[in-house]
Short mmCIF file of C-alpha atoms and ligand atoms in Angstrom, two decimals:
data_model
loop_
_atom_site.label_atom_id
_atom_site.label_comp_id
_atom_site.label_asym_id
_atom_site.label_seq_id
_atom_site.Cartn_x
_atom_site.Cartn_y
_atom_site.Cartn_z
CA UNK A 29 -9.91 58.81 12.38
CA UNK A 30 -8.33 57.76 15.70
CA UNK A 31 -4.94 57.45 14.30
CA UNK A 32 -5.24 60.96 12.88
CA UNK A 33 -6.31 62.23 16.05
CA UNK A 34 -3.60 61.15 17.94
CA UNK A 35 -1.28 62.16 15.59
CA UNK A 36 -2.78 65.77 15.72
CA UNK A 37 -2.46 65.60 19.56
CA UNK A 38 0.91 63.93 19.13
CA UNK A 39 1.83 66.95 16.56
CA UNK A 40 3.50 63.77 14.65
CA UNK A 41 2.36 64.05 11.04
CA UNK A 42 0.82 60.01 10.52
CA UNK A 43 2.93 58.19 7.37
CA UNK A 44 -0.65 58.48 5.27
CA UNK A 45 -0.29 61.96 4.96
CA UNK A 46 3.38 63.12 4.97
CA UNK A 47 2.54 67.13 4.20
CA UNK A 48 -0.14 67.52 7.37
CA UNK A 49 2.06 69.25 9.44
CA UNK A 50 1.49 70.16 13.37
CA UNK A 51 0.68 73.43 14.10
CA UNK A 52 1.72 73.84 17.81
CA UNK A 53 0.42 76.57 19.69
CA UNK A 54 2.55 79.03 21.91
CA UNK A 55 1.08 77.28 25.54
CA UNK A 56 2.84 74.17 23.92
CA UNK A 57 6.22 75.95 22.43
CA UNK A 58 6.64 78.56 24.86
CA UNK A 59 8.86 80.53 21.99
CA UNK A 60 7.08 84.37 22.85
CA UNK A 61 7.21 87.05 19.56
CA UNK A 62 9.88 89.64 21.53
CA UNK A 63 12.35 86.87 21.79
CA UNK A 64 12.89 87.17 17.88
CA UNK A 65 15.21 90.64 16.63
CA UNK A 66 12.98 93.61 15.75
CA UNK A 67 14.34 93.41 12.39
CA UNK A 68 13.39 89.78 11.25
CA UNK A 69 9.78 90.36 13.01
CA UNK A 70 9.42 93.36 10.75
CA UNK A 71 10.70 91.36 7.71
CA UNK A 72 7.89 88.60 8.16
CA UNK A 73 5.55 91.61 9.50
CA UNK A 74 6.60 93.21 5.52
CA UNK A 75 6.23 90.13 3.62
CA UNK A 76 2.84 89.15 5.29
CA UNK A 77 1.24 92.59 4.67
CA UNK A 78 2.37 91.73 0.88
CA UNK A 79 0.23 88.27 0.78
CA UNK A 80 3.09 86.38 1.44
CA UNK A 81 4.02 83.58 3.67
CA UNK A 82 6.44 84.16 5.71
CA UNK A 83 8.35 82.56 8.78
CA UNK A 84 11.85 82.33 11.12
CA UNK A 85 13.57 79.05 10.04
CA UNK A 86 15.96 77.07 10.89
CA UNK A 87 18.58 77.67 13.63
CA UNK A 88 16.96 80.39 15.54
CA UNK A 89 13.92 78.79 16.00
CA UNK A 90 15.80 75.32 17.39
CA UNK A 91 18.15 77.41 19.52
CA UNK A 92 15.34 79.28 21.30
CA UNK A 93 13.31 76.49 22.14
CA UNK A 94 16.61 75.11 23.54
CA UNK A 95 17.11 78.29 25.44
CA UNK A 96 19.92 79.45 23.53
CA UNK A 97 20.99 82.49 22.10
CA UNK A 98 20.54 82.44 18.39
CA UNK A 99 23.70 83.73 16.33
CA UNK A 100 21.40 85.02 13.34
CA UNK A 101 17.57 84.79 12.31
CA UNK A 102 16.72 83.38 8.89
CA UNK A 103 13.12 83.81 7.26
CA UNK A 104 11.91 81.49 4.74
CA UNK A 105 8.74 82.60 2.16
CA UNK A 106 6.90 81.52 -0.51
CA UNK A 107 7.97 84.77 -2.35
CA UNK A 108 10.60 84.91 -5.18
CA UNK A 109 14.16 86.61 -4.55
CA UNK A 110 12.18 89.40 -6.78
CA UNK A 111 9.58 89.60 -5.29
CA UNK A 112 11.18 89.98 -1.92
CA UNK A 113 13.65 92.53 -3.12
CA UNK A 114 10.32 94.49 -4.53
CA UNK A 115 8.95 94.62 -0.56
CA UNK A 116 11.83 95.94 1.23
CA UNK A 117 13.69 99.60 0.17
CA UNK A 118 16.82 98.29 1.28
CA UNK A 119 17.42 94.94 0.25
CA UNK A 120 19.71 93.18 -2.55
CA UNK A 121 19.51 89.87 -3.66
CA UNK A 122 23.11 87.70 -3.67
CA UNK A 123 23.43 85.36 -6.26
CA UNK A 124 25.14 82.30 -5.41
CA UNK A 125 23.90 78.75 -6.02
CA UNK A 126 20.93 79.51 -5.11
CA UNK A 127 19.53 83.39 -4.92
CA UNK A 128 18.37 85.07 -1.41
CA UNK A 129 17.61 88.03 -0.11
CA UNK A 130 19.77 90.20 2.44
CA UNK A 131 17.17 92.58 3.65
CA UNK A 132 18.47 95.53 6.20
CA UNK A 133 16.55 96.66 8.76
CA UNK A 134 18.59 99.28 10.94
CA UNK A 135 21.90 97.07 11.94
CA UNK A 136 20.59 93.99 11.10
CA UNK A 137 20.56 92.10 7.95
CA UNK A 138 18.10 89.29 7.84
CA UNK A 139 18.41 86.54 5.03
CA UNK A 140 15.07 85.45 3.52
CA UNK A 141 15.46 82.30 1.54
CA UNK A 142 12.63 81.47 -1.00
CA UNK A 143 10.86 77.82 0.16
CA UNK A 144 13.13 75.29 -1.93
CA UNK A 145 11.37 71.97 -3.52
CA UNK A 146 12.40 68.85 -4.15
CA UNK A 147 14.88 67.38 -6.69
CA UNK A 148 13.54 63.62 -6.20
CA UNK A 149 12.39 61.94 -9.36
CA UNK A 150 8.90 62.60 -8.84
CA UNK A 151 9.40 66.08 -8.73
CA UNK A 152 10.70 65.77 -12.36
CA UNK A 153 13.25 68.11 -11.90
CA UNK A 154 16.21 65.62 -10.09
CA UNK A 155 19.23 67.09 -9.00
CA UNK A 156 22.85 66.83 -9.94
CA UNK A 157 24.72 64.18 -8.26
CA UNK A 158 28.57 63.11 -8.34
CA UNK A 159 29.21 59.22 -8.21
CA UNK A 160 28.56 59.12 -4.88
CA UNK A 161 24.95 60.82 -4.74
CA UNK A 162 26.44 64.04 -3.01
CA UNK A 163 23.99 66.78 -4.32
CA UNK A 164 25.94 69.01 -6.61
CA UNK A 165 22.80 71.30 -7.56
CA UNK A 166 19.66 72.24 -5.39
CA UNK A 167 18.46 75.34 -6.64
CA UNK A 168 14.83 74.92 -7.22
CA UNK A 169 11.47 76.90 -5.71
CA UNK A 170 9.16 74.86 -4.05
CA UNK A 171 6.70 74.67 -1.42
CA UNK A 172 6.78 75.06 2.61
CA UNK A 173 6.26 71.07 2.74
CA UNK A 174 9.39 70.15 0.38
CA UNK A 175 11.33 73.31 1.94
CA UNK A 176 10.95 71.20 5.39
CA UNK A 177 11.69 67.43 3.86
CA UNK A 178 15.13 68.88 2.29
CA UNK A 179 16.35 70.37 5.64
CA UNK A 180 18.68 67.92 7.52
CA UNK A 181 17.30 67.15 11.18
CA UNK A 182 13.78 67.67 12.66
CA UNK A 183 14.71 70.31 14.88
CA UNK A 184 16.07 72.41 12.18
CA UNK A 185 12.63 72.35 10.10
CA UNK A 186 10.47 74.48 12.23
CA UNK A 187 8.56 77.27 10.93
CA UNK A 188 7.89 79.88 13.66
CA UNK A 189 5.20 82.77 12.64
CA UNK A 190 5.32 85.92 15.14
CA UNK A 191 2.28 86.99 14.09
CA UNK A 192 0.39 84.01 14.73
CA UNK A 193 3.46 82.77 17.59
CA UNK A 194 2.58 79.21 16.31
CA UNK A 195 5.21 76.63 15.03
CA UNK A 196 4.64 74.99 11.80
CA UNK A 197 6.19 71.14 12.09
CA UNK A 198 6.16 68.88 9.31
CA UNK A 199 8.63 65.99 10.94
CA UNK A 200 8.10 66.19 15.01
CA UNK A 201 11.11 68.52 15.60
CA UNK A 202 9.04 70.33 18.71
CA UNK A 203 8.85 67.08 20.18
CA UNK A 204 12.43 65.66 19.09
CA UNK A 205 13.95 69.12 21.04
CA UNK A 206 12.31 68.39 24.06
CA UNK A 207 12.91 64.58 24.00
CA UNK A 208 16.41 65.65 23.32
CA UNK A 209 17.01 63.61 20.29
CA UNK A 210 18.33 64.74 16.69
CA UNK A 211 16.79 62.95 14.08
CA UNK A 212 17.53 63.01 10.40
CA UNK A 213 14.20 63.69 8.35
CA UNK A 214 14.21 61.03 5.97
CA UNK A 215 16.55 57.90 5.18
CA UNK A 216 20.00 59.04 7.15
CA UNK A 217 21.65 57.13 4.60
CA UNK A 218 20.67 58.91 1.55
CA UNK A 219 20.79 62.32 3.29
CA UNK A 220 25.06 61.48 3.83
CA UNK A 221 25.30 60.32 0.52
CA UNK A 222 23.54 63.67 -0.75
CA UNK A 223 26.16 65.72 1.71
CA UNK A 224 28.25 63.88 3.87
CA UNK A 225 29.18 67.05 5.87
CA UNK A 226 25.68 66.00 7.24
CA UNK A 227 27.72 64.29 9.64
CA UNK A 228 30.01 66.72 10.96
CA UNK A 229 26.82 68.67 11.86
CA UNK A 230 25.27 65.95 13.56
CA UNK A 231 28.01 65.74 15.90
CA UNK A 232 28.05 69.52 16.17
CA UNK A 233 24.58 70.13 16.87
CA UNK A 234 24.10 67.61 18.90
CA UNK A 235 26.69 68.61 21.09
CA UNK A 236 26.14 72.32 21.11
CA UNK A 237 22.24 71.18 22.07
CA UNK A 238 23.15 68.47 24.28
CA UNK A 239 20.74 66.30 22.52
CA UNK A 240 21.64 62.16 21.45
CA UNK A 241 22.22 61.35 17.85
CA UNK A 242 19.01 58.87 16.57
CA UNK A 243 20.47 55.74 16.09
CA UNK A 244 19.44 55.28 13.17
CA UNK A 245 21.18 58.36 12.29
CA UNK A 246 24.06 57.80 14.36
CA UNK A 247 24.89 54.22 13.34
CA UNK A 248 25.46 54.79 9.45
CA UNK A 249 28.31 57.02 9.84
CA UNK A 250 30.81 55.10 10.68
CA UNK A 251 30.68 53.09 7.45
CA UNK A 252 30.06 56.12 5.47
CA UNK A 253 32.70 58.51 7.07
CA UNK A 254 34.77 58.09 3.87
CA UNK A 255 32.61 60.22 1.78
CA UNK A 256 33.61 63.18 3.22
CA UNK A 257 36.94 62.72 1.30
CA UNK A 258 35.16 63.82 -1.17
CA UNK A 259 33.54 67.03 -0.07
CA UNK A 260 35.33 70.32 -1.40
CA UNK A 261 37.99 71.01 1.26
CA UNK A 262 36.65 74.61 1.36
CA UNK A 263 33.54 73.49 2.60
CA UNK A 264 35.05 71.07 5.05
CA UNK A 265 37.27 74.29 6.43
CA UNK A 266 34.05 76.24 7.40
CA UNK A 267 32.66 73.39 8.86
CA UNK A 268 35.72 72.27 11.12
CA UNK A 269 35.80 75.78 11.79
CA UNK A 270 32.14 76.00 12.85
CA UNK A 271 32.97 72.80 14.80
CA UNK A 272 35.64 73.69 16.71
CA UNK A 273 34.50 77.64 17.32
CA UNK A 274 30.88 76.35 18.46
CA UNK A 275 31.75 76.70 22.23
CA UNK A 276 31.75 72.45 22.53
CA UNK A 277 34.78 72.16 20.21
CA UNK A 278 36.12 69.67 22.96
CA UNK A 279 32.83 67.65 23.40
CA UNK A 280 32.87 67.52 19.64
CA UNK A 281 35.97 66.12 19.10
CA UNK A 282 35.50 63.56 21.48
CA UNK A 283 32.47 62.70 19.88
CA UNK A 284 33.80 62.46 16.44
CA UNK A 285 36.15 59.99 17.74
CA UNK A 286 33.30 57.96 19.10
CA UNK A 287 31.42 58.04 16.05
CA UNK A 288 34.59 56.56 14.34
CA UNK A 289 34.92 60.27 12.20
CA UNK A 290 38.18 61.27 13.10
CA UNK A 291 39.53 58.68 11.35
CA UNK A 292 40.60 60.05 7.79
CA UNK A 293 38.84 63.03 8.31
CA UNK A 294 41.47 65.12 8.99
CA UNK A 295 45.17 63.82 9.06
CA UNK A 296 45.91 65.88 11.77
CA UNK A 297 43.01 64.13 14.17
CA UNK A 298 44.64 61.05 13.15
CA UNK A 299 47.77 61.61 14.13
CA UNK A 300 47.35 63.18 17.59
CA UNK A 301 44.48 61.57 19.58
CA UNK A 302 46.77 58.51 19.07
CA UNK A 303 50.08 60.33 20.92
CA UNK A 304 49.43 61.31 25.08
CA UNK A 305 51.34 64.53 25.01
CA UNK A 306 49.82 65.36 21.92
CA UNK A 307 46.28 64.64 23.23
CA UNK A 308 46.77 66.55 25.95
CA UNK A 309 48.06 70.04 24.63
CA UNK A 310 45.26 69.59 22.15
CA UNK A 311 42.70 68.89 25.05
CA UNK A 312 44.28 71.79 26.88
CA UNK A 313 43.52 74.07 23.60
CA UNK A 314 39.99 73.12 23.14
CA UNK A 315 39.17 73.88 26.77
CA UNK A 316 40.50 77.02 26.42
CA UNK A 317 38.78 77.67 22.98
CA UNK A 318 35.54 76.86 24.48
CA UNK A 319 36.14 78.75 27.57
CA UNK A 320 36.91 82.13 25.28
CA UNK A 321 33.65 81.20 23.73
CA UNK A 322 31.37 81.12 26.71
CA UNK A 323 32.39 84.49 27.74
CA UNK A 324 32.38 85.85 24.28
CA UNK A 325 35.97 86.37 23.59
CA UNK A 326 37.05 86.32 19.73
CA UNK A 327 38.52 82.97 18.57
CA UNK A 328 41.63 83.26 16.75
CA UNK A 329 40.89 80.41 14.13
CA UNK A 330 45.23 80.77 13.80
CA UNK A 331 45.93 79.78 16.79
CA UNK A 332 43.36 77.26 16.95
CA UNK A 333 44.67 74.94 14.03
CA UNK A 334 47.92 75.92 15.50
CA UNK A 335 47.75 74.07 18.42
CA UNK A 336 46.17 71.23 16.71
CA UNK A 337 48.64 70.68 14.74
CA UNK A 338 52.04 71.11 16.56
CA UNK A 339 52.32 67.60 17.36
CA UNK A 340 52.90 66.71 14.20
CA UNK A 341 55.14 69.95 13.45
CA UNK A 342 57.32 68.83 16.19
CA UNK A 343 57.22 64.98 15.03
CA UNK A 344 58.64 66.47 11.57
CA UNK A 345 60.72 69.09 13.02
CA UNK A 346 62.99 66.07 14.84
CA UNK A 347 62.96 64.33 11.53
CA UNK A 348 64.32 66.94 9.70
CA UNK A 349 66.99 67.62 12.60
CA UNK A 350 67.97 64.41 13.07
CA UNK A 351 68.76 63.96 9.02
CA UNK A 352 71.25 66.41 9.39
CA UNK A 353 69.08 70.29 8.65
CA UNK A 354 70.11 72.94 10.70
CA UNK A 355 67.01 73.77 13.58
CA UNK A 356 65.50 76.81 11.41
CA UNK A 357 65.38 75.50 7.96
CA UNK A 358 64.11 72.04 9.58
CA UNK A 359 61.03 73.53 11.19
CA UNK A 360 60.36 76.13 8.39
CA UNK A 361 60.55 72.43 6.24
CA UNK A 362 58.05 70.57 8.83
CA UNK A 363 55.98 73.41 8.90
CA UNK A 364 55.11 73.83 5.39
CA UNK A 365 54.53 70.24 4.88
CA UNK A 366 52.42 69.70 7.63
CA UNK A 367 50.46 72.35 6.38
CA UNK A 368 50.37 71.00 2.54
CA UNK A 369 48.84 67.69 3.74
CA UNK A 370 46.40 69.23 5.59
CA UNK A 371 45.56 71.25 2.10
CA UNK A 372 44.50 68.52 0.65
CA UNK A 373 41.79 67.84 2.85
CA UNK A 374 40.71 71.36 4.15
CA UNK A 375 41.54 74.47 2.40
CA UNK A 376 42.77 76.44 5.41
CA UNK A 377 42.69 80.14 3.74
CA UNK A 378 46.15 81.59 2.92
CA UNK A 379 45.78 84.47 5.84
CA UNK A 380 44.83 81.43 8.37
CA UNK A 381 47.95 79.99 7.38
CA UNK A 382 50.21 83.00 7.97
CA UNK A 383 48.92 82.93 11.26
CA UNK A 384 49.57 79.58 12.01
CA UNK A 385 53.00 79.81 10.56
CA UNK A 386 53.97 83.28 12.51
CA UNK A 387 53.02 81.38 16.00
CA UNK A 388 55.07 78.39 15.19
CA UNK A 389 57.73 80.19 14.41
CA UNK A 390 57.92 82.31 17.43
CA UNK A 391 58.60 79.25 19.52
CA UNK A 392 62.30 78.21 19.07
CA UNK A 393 62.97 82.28 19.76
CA UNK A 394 61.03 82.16 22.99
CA UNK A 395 64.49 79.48 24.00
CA UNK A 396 66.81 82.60 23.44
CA UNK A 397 66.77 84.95 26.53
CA UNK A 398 69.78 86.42 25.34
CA UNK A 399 71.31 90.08 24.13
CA UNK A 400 68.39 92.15 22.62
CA UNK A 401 66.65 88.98 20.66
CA UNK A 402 63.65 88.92 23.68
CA UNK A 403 62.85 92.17 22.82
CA UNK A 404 62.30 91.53 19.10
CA UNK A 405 60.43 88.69 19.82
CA UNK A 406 58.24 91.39 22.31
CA UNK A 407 57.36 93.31 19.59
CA UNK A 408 56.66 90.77 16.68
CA UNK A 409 52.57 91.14 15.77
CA UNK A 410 51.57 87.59 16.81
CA UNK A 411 53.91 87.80 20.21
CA UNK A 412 50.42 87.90 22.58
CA UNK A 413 49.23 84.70 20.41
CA UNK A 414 52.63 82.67 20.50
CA UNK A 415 53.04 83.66 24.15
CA UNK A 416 49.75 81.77 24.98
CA UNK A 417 50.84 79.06 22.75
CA UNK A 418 54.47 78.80 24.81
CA UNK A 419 52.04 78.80 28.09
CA UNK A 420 49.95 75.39 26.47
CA UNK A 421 52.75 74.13 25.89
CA UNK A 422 54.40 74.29 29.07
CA UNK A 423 51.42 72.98 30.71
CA UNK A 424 50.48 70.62 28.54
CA UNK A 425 54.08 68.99 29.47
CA UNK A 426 55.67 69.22 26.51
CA UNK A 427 58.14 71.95 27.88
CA UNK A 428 59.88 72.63 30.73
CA UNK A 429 58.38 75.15 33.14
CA UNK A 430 61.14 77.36 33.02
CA UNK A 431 61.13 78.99 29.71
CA UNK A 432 57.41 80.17 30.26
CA UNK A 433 57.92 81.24 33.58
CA UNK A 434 60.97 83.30 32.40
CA UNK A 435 58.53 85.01 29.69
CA UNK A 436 55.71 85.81 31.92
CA UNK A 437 58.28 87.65 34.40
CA UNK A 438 60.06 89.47 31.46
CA UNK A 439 56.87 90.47 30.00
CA UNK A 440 55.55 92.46 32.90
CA UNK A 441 58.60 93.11 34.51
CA UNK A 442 60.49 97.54 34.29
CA UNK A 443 62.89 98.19 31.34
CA UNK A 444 65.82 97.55 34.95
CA UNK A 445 64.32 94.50 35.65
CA UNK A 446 64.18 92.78 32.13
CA UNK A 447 67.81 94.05 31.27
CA UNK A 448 68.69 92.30 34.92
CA UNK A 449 66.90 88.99 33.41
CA UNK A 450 69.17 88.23 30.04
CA UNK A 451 71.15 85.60 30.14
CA UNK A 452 74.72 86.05 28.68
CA UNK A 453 75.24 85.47 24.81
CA UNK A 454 76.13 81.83 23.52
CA UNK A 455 79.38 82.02 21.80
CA UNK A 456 77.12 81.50 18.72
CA UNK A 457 75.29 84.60 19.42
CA UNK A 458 78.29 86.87 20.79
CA UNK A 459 79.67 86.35 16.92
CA UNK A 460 76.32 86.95 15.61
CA UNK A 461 76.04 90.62 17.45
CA UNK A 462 79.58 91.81 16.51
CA UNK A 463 78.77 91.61 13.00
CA UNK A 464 75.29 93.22 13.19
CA UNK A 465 76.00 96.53 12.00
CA UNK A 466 72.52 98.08 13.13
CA UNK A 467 70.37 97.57 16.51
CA UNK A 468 67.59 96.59 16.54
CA UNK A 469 64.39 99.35 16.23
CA UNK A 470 62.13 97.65 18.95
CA UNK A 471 64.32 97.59 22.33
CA UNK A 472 62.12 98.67 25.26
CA UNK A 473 58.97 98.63 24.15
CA UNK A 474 56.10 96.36 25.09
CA UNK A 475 53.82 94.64 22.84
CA UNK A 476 49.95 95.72 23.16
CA UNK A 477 48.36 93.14 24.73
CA UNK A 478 44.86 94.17 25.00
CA UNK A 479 42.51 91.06 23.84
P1 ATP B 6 24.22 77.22 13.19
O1 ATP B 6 23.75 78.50 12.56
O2 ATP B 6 24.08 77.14 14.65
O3 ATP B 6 25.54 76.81 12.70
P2 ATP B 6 22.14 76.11 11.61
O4 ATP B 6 21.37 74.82 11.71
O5 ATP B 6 21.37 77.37 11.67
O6 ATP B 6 23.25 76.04 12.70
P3 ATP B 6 22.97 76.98 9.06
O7 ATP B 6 24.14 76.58 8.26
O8 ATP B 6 22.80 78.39 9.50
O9 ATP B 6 22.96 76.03 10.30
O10 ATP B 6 21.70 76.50 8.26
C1 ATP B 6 20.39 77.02 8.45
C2 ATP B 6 19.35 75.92 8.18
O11 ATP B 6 19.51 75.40 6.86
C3 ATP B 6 19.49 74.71 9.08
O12 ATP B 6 18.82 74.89 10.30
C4 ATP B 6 18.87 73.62 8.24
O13 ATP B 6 17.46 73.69 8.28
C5 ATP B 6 19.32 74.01 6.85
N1 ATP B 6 20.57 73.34 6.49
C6 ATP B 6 21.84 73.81 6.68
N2 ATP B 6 22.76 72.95 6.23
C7 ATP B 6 22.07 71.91 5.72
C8 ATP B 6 22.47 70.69 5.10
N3 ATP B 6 23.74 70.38 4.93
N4 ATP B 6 21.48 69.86 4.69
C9 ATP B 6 20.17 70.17 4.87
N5 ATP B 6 19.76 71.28 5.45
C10 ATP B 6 20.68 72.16 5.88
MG1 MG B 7 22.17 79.43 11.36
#
C-alpha cells in the first residue's frame, strides 16, 4: 500500500504493476494546451468527440517540456488507420510498413499513428528478426501500455491529452526530463540488438536535450557498435543526416567518439578525427552547420558531407598524382572512390552526391585567376557553395590565405576592377585560349548569391 503510494506520488509505475502509469497533472508538467499547433489539438479534439483515445506523442511532447521548439506534432490513438481516415474529410492513409494517417488541417498535416503492441513471445504474435535480433517487422495494433514499452527512451513515451492537459507516463519520462537523464525503457541491450540505430539517437537526443546517457544505456554501446554494420545504409543516411542537421552536429560527433561509435561507423569518421588538419576543417564545418541551424538557415546536406569528407579526397587525390595521373583525372578518380566506400555504409542519395561532387570539383579552378576561367567558375550553379568551402578551407589551414582572399575581392569587386585582378596566362593556358574557337557565354556576370 505504501510502496504504491509512493510510487503514485513518485509518478514511477512500481515493478508489480508495469501498465499503472502516472498521470501527472499540468501544476506538475507545466506543458499548457496553446503551446500545441491548432491543427493537432483539433485532430485529438476530432478523434475524442468520436470515442476515441487520443494524444500528442513522442517528440513534441519531450521537446516542450524541455522548452524547445517542436519540429512536428504526432498523435497516437486507439483508432484504426480506417477508422481515423473515416473522422477527418481530408485525410489519407500511407501505407508503408506500418499504415498511418496524414490528416490536414489548414497547412498542417498531423500524423496519427494507431497504438502499436508488442511482438514479445507472450504476445503470441513475435516479430521478425535477422541473426542479430534487429526487428525486421513491427506492424501490429496494440494498446496505449505496449505502444509506450516499444518506444525507445522514457522521455519519448509521454502521452499528452489537451483536453484533459495531463501527461500519461508509463516509464518515469516526466521525471527522467527534468533529472536530465535519457533512459532506455527496458533492457538497453535488447533494444540495440532490435535496432542498433538506437544508438545514434541516443547520442543525438541527448545532445540536442542536453541530458546524460543512463549508464546502463550508455555503457553497452561500445561493445555493440558493430551492429550497426548491419543496418540498411538508407536508414543510416537519414539518421547521420538527422545527426549532423540537429543544430549539435558538433557536440554529437564528439560524443560519438566518446562513446567509442565513430569507430566503423562511418569510414569517413575514421579516417579524419585521427588527422589534425582534417579535424579541424571538419570542426570548423560543424560549427558553422550548427550556427546556420540556430538561426534557421537551410542546411545544404551537399556541402555538409562535403566537408567531411575532403580529407580523405585530398589523401587520394595525392595518391593518384603522385602515381603518375594528370591533377583532373586524379581527383575526378579520388572523388568517386571516396564516395563508393562511403556507399557501402550510407546510401548518400544520387542528387546528394552531385552536390558533393560539383563543390569538390570547383576547388582546383578556384587556383586559376587567369584569362576568362574566374568568370566561368562565377557563374557555375554551386559557385556560392564551393566559395564557402574554399573559405573553410583556408581557415581551417589547409590553404594558403591568398587564394581566398583573391576570391572574396574578385567577387564583389566592378567588371574594371576584376579585369585589373587576372593574373597573366600560364604558358599552358595561353595555348589553351588560342585554340578555343568560342568565348565563353558567362563573362561579366555575377553569380546570385542570395542564401
Ligand atoms: P526528432 O523528431 O526530434 O528527430 P523524435 O524522437 O520525435 O525526434 P521521430 O523519429 O520523430 O523521433 O520518432 C517519433 C517517436 O517514435 C519517438 O519519440 C519515439 O517515441 C518513437 N521512435 C522513433 N524511433 C524509434 C526507434 N528506433 N525505436 C523505438 N521508438 C522509436
Ligand atoms: Mg519527431
Amino acid at each position: 500500500m505504501i510502496r504504491k503510494f509512493i510510487s503514485r506520488v513518485l509518478g514511477r509505475k512500481g515493478p508489480e504493476r508495469p501498465n499503472e502509469p502516472a498521470i501527472i497533472a499540468l501544476a506538475q508538467h507545466g506543458l499548457q494546451r496553446d503551446q500545441i499547433s491548432r491543427g493537432c489539438q483539433r485532430t485529438v479534439e476530432g478523434l475524442q468527440e468520436n470515442g476515441y483515445q487520443a494524444y500528442i506523442v513522442g517528440g513534441a511532447v519531450r521537446d516542450l517540456l524541455a522548452g524547445l521548439k517542436p519540429k512536428d506534432f504526432d498523435v497516437a490513438t486507439n483508432a484504426t488507420p480506417e477508422q481515423v481516415r473515416h473522422c477527418f474529410r481530408r485525410s489519407r492513409i500511407i501505407g508503408r510498413r506500418f499504415q498511418i494517417v496524414h490528416v490536414s488541417m489548414g497547412a498542417e498535416t498531423i500524423e496519427v499513428t494507431t497504438f502499436r503492441g508488442h511482438h514479445g513471445e507472450h504476445a503470441g504474435n513475435k516479430a521478425q528478426t535477422d541473426e542479430q535480433g534487429r526487428v525486421l517487422r513491427d506492424n501490429v495494433f496494440g494498446s496505449q501500455a505496449e505502444d509506450a514499452a516499444r518506444r525507445d527512451f522514457t522521455v519519448n513515451a509521454l502521452y499528452y491529452d489537451p483536453t484533459s492537459e495531463t501527461i500519461t507516463d508509463y516509464h518515469h519520462g516526466v521525471a527522467d526530463l527534468q533529472q536530465k537523464t535519457l533512459r532506455m525503457i527496458g533492457d538497453p541491450k535488447t533494444r540495440y540488438r532490435e535496432d542498433p540505430v538506437r544508438m545514434l539517437r541516443a547520442v543525438r537526443l541527448a545532445a540536442k536535450l542536453g541530458l546524460t546517457i543512463d549508464p546502463a544505456a550508455s555503457r553497452p554501446i561500445r561493445e555493440m557498435s558493430e551492429l550497426i554494420d548491419n543496418v540498411p545504409p538508407s536508414r543510416l543516411f537519414d539518421e547521420m543526416l538527422k545527426l549532423l542537421t540537429s543544430g549539435h552536429a558538433l557536440h554529437c560527433v564528439r560524443q560519438l567518439r566518446e562513446e567509442g561509435l565513430h569507430n566503423g561507423l562511418l569510414p569517413l569518421l575514421d579516417v579524419i578525427l585521427g588527422q589534425p588538419l582534417g579535424e579541424r576543417f571538419v570542426m570548423l564545418a560543424l560549427e558553422a552547420t550548427d550556427r546556420r541551424v540556430a538561426e534557421g538557415k537551410p542546411i545544404s546536406p551537399g556541402f555538409l558531407f562535403a566537408t567531411l569528407l575532403w580529407h580523405e579526397v585530398l589523401a587520394k587525390w595525392q595518391l593518384f598524382k603522385s602515381g603518375g595521373e594528370p591533377a583532373t583525372p586524379a581527383l575526378f578518380l579520388a572523388m568517386d572512390e571516396v564516395l563508393e566506400v562511403q556507399a557501402e555504409k550510407l546510401a548518400i542519395t544520387r542528387r546528394i552526391a552531385g552536390d558533393i561532387k560539383d563543390i569538390w570539383a570547383l576547388q582546383p579552378r578556384f587556383e586559376q585567376r587567369s584569362g576568362k576561367r574566374p568568370y566561368g567558375v562565377l557563374q557555375h550553379p554551386r559557385f556560392k557553395a564551393g566559395y564557402d568551402f574554399l573559405l573553410l578551407r583556408a581557415e581551417s589551414g589547409e590553404l594558403e590565405p591568398a587564394t581566398s582572399v583573391w576570391w572574396t575581392e574578385f567577387l564583389h569587386a566592378s567588371d574594371e576592377a576584376r579585369a585589373a585582378m587576372l593574373l597573366p596566362p600560364t604558358p599552358g593556358e595561353a595555348r589553351k585560349r588560342r585554340r578555343r574557337r568560342r568565348p565563353p557565354a558567362s563573362i561579366g556576370q555575377t553569380p546570385n548569391l542570395q542564401e
